[in-house]
PDB file of C-alpha atoms and ligand atoms in Angstrom:
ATOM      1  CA  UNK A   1       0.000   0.000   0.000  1.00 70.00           C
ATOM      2  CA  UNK A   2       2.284   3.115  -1.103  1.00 74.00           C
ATOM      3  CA  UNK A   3       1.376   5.927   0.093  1.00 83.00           C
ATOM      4  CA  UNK A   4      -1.491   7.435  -2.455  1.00 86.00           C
ATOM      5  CA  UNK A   5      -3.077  11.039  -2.521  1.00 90.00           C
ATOM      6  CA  UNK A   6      -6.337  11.505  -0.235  1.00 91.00           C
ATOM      7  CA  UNK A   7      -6.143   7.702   0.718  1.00 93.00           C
ATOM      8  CA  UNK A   8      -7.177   6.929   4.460  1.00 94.00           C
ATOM      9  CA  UNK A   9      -4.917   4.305   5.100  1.00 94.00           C
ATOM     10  CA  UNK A  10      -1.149   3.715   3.349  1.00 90.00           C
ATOM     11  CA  UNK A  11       1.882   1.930   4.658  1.00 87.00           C
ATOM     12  CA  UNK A  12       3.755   5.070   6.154  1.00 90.00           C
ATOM     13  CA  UNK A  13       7.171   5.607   5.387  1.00 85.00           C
ATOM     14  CA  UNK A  14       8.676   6.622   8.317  1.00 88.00           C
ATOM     15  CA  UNK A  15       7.304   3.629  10.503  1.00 86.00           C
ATOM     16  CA  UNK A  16       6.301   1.342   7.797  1.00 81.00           C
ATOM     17  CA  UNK A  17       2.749   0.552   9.416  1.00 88.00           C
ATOM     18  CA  UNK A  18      -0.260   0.497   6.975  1.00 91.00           C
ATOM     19  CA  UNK A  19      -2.197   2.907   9.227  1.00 94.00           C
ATOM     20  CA  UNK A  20      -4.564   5.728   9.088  1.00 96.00           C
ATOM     21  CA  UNK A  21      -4.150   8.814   8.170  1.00 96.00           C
ATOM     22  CA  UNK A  22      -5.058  12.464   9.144  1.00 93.00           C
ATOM     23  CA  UNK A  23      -5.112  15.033   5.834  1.00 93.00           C
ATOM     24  CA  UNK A  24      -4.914  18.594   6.076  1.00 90.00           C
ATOM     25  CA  UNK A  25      -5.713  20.790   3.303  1.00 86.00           C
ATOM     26  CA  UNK A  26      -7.087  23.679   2.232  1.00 75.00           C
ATOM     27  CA  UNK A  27      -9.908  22.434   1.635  1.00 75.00           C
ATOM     28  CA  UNK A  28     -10.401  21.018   5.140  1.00 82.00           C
ATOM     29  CA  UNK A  29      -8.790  23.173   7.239  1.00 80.00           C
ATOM     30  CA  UNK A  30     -11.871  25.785   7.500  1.00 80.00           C
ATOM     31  CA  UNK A  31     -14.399  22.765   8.232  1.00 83.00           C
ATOM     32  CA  UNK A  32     -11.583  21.774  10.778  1.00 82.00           C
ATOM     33  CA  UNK A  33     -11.464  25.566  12.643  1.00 83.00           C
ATOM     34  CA  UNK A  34     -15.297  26.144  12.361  1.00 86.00           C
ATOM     35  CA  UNK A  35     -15.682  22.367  14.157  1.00 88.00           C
ATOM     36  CA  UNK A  36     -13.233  23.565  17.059  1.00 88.00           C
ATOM     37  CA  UNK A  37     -14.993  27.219  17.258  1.00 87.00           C
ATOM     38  CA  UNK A  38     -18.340  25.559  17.340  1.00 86.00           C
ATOM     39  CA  UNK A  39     -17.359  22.970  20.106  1.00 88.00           C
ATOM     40  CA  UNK A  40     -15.710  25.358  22.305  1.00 86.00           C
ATOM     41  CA  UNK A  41     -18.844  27.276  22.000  1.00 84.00           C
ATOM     42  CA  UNK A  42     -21.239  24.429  22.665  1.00 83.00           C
ATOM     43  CA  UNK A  43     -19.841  24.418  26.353  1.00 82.00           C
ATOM     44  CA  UNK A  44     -20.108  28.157  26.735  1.00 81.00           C
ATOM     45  CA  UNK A  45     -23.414  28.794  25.382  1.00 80.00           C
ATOM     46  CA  UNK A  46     -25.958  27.132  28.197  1.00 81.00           C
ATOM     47  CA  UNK A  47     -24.398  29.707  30.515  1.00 82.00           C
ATOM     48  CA  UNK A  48     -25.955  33.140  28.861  1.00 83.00           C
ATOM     49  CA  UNK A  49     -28.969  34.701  28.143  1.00 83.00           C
ATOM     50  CA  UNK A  50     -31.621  34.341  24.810  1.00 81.00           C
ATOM     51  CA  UNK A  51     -30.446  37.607  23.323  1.00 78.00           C
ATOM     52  CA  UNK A  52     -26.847  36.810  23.340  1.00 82.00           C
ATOM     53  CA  UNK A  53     -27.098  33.346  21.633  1.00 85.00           C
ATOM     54  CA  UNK A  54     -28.389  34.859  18.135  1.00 86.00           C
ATOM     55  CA  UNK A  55     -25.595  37.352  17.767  1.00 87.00           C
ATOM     56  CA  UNK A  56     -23.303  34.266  18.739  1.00 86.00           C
ATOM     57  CA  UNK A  57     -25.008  32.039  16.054  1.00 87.00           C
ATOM     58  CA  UNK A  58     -25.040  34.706  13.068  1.00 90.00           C
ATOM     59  CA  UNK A  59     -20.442  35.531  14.638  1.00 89.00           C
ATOM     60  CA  UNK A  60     -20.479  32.126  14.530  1.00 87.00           C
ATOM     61  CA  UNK A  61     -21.966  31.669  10.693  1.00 89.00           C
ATOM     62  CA  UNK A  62     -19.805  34.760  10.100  1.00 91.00           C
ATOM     63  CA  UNK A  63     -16.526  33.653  11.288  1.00 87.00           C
ATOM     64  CA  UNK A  64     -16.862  29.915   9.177  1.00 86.00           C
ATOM     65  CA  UNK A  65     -17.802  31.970   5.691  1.00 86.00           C
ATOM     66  CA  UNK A  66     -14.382  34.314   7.052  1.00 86.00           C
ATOM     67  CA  UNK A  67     -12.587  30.991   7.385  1.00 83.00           C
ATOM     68  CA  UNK A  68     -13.707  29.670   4.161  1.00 80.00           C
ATOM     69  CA  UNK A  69     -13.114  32.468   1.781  1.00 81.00           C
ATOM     70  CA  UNK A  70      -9.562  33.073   3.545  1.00 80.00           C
ATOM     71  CA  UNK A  71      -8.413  29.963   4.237  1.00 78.00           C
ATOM     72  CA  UNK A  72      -7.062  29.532   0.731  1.00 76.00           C
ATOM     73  CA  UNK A  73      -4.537  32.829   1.916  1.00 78.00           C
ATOM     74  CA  UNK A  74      -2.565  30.699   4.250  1.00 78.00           C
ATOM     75  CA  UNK A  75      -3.040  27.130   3.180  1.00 79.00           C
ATOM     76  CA  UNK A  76      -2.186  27.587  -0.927  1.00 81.00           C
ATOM     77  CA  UNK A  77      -3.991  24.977  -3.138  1.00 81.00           C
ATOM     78  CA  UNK A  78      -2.286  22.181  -3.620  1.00 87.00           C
ATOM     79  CA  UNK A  79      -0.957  21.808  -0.676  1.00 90.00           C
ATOM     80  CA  UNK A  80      -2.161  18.694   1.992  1.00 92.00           C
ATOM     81  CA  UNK A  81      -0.698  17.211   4.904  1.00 95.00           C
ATOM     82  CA  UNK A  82      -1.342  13.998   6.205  1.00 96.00           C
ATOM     83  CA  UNK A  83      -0.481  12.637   9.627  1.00 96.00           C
ATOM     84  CA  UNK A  84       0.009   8.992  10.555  1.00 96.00           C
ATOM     85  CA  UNK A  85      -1.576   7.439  13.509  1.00 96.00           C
ATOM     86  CA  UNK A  86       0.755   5.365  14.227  1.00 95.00           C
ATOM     87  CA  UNK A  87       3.936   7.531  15.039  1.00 95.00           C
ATOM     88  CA  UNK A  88       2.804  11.012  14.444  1.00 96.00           C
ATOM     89  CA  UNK A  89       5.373  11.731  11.700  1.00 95.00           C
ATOM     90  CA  UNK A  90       3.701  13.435   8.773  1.00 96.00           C
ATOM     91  CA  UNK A  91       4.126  13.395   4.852  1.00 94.00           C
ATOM     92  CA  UNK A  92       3.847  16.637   2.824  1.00 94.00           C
ATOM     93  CA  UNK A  93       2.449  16.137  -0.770  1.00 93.00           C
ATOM     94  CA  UNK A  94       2.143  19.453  -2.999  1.00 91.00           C
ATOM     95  CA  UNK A  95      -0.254  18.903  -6.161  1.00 89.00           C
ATOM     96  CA  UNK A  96      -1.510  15.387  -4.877  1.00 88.00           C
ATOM     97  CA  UNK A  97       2.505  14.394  -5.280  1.00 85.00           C
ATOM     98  CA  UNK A  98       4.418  13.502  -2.203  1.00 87.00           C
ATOM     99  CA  UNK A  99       7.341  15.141  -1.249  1.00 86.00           C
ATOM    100  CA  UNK A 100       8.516  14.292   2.015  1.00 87.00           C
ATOM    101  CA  UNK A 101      10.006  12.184   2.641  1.00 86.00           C
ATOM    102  CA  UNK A 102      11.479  11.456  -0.520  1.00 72.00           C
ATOM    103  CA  UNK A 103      11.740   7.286  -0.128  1.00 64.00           C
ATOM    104  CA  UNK A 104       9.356   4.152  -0.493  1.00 63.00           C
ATOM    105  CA  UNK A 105       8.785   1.420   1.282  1.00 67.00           C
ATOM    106  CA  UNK A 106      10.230  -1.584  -0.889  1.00 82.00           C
ATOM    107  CA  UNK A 107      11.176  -4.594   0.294  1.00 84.00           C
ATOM    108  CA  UNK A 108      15.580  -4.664   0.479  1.00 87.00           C
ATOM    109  CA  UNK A 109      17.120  -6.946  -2.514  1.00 93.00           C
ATOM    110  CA  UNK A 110      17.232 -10.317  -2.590  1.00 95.00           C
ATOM    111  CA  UNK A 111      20.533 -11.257  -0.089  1.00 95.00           C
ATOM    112  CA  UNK A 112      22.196 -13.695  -2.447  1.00 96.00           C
ATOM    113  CA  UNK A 113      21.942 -10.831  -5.169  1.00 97.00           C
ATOM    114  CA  UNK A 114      25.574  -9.453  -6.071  1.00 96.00           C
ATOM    115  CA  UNK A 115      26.445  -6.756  -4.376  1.00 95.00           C
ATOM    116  CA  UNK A 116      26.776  -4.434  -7.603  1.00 96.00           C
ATOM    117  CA  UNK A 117      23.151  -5.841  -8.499  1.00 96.00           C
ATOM    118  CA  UNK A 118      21.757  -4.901  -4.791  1.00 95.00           C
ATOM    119  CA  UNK A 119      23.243  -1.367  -5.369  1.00 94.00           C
ATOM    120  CA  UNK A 120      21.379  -1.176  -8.440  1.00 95.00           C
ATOM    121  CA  UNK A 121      18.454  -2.433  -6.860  1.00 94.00           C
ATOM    122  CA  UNK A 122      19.071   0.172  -3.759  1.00 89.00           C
ATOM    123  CA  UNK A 123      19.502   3.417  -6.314  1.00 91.00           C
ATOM    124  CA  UNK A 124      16.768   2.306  -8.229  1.00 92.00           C
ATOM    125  CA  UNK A 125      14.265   2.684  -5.290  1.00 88.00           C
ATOM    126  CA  UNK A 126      16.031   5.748  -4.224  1.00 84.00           C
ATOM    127  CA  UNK A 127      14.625   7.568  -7.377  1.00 86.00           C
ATOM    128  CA  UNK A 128      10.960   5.919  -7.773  1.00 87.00           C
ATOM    129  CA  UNK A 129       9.020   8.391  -6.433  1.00 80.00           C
ATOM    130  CA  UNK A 130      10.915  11.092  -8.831  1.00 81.00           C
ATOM    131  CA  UNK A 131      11.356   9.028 -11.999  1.00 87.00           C
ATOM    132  CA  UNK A 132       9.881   5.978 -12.347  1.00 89.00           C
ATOM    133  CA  UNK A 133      11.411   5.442 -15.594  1.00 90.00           C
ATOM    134  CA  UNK A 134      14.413   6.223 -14.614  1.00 91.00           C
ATOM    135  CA  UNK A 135      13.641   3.709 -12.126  1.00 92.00           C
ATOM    136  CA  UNK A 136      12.770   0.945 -14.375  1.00 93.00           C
ATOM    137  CA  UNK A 137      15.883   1.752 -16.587  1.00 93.00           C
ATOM    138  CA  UNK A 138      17.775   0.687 -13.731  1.00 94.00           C
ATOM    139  CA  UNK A 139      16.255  -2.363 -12.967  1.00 95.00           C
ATOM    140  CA  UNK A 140      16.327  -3.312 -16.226  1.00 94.00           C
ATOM    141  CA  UNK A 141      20.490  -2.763 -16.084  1.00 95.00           C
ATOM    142  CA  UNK A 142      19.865  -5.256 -12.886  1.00 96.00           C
ATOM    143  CA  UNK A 143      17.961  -7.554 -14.549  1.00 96.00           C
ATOM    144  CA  UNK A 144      21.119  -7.990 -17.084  1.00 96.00           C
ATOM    145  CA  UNK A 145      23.580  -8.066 -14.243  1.00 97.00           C
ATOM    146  CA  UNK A 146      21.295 -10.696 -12.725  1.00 97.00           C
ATOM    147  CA  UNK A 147      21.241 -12.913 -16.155  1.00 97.00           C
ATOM    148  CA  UNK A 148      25.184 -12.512 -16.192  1.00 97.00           C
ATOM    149  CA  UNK A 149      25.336 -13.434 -11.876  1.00 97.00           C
ATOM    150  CA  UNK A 150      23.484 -16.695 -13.172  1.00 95.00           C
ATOM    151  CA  UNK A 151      25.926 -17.211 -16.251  1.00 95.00           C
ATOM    152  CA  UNK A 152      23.889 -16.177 -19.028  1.00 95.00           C
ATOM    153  CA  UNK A 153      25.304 -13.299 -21.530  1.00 94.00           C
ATOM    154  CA  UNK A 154      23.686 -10.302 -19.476  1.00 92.00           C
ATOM    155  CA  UNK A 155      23.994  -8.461 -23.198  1.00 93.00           C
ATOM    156  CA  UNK A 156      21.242  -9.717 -24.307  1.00 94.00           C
ATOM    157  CA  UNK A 157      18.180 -10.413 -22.460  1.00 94.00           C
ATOM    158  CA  UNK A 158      15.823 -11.645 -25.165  1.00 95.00           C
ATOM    159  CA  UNK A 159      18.284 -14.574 -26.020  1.00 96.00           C
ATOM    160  CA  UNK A 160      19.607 -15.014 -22.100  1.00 96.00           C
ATOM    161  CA  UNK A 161      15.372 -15.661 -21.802  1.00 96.00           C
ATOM    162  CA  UNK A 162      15.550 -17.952 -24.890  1.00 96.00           C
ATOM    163  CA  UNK A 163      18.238 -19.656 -23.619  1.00 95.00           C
ATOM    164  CA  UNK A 164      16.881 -20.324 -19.973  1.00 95.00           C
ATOM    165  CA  UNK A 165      13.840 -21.306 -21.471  1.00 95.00           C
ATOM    166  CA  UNK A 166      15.628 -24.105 -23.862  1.00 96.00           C
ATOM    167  CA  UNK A 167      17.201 -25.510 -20.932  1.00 94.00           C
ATOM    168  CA  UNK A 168      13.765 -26.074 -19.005  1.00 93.00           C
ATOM    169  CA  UNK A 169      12.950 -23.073 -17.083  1.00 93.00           C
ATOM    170  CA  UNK A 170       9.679 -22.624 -15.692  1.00 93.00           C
ATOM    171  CA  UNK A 171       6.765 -20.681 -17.609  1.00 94.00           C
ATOM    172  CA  UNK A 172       6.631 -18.654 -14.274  1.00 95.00           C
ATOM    173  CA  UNK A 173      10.067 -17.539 -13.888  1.00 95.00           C
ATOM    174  CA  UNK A 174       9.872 -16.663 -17.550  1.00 96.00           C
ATOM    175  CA  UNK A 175       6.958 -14.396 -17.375  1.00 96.00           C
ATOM    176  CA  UNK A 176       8.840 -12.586 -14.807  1.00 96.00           C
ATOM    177  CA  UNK A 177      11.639 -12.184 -16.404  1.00 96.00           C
ATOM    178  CA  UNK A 178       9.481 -11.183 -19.553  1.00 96.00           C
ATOM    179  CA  UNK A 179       7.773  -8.233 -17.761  1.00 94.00           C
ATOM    180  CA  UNK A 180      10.425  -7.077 -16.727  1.00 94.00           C
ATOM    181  CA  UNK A 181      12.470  -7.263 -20.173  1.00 94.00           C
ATOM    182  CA  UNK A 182       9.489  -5.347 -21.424  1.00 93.00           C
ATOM    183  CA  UNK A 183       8.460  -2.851 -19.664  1.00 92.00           C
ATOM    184  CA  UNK A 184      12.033  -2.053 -18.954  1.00 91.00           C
ATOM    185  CA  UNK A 185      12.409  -1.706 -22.516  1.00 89.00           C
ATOM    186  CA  UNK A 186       9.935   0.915 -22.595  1.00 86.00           C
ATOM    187  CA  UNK A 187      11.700   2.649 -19.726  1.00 85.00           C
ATOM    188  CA  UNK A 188      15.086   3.059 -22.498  1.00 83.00           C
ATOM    189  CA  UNK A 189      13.093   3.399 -25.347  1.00 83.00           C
ATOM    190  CA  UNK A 190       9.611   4.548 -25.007  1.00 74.00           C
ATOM    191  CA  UNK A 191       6.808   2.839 -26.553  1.00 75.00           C
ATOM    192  CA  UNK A 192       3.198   1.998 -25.690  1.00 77.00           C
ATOM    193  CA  UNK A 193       3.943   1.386 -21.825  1.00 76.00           C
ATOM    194  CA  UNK A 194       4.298   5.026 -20.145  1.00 79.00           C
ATOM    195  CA  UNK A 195       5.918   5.015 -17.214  1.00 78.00           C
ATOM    196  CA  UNK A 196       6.209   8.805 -16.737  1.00 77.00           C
ATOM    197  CA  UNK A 197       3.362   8.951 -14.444  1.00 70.00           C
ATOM    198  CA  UNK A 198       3.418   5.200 -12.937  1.00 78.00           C
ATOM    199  CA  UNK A 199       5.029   4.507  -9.303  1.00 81.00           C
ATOM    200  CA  UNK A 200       2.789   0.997  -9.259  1.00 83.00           C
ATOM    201  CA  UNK A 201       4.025  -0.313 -12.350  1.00 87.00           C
ATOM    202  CA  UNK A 202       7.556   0.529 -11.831  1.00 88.00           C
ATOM    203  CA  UNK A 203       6.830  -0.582  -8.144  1.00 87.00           C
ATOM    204  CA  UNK A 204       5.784  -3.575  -8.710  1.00 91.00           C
ATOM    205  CA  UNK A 205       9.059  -4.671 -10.944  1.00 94.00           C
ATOM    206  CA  UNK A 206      11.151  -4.612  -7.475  1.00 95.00           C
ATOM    207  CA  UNK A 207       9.101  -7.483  -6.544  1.00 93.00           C
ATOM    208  CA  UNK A 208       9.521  -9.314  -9.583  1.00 95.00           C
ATOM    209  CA  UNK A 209      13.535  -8.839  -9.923  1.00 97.00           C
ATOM    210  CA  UNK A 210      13.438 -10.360  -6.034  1.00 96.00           C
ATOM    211  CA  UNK A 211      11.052 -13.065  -7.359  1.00 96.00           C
ATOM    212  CA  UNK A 212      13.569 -14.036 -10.026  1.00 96.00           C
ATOM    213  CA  UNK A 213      16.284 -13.919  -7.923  1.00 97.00           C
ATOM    214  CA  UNK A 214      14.897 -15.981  -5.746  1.00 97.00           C
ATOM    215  CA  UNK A 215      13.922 -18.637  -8.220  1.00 96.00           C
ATOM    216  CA  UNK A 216      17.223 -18.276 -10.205  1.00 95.00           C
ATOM    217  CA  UNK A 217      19.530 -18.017  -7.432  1.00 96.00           C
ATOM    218  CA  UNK A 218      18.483 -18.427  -3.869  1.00 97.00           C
ATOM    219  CA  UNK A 219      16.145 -21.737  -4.202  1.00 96.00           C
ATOM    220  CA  UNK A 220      19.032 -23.291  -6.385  1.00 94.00           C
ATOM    221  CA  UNK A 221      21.094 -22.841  -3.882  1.00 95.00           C
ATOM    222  CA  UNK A 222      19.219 -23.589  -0.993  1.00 96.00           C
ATOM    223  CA  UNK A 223      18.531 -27.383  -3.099  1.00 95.00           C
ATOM    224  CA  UNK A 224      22.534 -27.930  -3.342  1.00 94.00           C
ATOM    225  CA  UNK A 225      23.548 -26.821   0.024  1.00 94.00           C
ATOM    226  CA  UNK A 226      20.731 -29.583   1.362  1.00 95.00           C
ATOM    227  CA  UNK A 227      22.073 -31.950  -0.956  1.00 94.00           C
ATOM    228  CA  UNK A 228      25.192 -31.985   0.225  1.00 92.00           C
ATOM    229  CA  UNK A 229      24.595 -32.332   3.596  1.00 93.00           C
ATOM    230  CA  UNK A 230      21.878 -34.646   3.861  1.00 93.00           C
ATOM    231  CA  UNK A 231      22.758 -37.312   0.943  1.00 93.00           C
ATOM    232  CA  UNK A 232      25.468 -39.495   1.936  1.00 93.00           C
ATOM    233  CA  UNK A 233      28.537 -39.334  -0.350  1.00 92.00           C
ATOM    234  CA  UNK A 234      28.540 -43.044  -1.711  1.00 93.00           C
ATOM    235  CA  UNK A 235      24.802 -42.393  -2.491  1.00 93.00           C
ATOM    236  CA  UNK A 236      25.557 -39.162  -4.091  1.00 91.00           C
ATOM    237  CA  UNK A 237      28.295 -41.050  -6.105  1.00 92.00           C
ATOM    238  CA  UNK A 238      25.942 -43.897  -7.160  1.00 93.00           C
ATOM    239  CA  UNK A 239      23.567 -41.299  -8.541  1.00 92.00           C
ATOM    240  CA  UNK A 240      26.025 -39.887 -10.715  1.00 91.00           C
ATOM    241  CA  UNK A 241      26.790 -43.323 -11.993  1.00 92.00           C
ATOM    242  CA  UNK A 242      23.089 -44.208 -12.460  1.00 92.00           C
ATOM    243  CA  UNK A 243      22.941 -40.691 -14.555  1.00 91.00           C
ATOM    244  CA  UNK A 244      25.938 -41.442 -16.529  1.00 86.00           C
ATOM    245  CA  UNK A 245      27.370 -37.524 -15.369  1.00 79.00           C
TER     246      UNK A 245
HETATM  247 ZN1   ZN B   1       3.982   6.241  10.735  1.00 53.24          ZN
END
């Protein structure tokens, strides 16, 4: 749940917590001092005479038209707040975009990743919320680190896929790798996917690269090292007879 314009409830990104949240606009903040002028009042009022409630009801009808035509004087257009329950930080969004703070909530790279493929990974999340193309560009360059980390070409990632395919890789895995080979294509060179505007899309492709990395690299892995530990070496020695490798 990134954090969306005018949504009640995103995961906040200075505590991570999907929690609710408390906007503050223009728009609002008249309704929100006319509430508290009005309630402070509704205590007061019992205590005084007939004659002084209706001037208090037409100050009070006075003061929220005030508030509403002036509001817009010291909270410009454009410009919201929103406060998180959970830890009382706040994001600032101008034009429905947010600008502070300036980082998302991804999930960190997959571990087994390279570590020039996780720093890719890192500075491509560092720049989502400003360019998500420039975003998916990067993960794209990942992607092709990623191929080359798992001893394919990493120059070309149609024929790395081709290849992986031809040597029995799951449909799955090659979807993944797929969407992101696409849509990171249209990142470089732009085409009928536009990412100018789209966090979610470009979101989303962390996910995937992890997914593939996981597949490709961690789960592998994972297989050998229990191999090797748990199958006896004469057995694992008769099974490479019976397999003739
Ligand atoms: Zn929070």
């Amino acid at each position: 749940m990134i954090p969306e314009y005018g949504s009640k409830k995103f995961q906040c990104p200075h505590c991570n917590t999907v929690a609710t949240q408390e906007w503050f606009t223009a728009n609002n903040a008249s309704n929100t001092a006319t509430n508290i002028l009005n309630h402070l009042y509704l205590n007061y009022r019992p205590n005084i005479d007939d004659y002084s409630q209706q001037k208090i009801v037409r100050f009070l009808k006075e003061i929220d038209n005030n508030f509403k035509r002036n509001f817009h004087q010291f909270v410009p257009n454009g410009f919201s707040v929103a406060t998180c329950s959970s830890c009382d930080e706040f994001t600032l969004w101008v034009n429905k975009e947010i600008v502070f703070p300036k980082k998302t909530t991804l999930p960190p790279p997959n571990p087994d990743l390279n570590d020039e493929i996780k720093d890719l990974y890192l500075e491509a999340s560092s720049i989502l919320i400003d360019s998500p193309k420039s975003s998916t560009a990067l993960l794209r360059l990942a992607l092709q680190k990623l191929l080359e980390q798992v001893g394919k070409s990493g120059k070309n990632i149609n024929n790395d896929i081709k290849t992986l395919v031809s040597e029995g890789m799951s449909p799955k895995i090659q979807q993944a790798l797929d969407l992101l080979r696409v849509i990171g294509n249209n990142a470089v060179h732009p085409g009928q996917i536009n990412l100018d505007d789209n966090t979610e899309i470009a979101q989303k492709l962390f996910g995937i690269l992890n997914f593939i990395a996981e597949e490709l690299i961690t789960k592998p892995k994972e297989l050998e090292e229990l191999y090797a530990d748990l199958i006896p070496n004469d057995t694992q020695v008769h099974i490479k007879q019976r397999d003739g490798t």
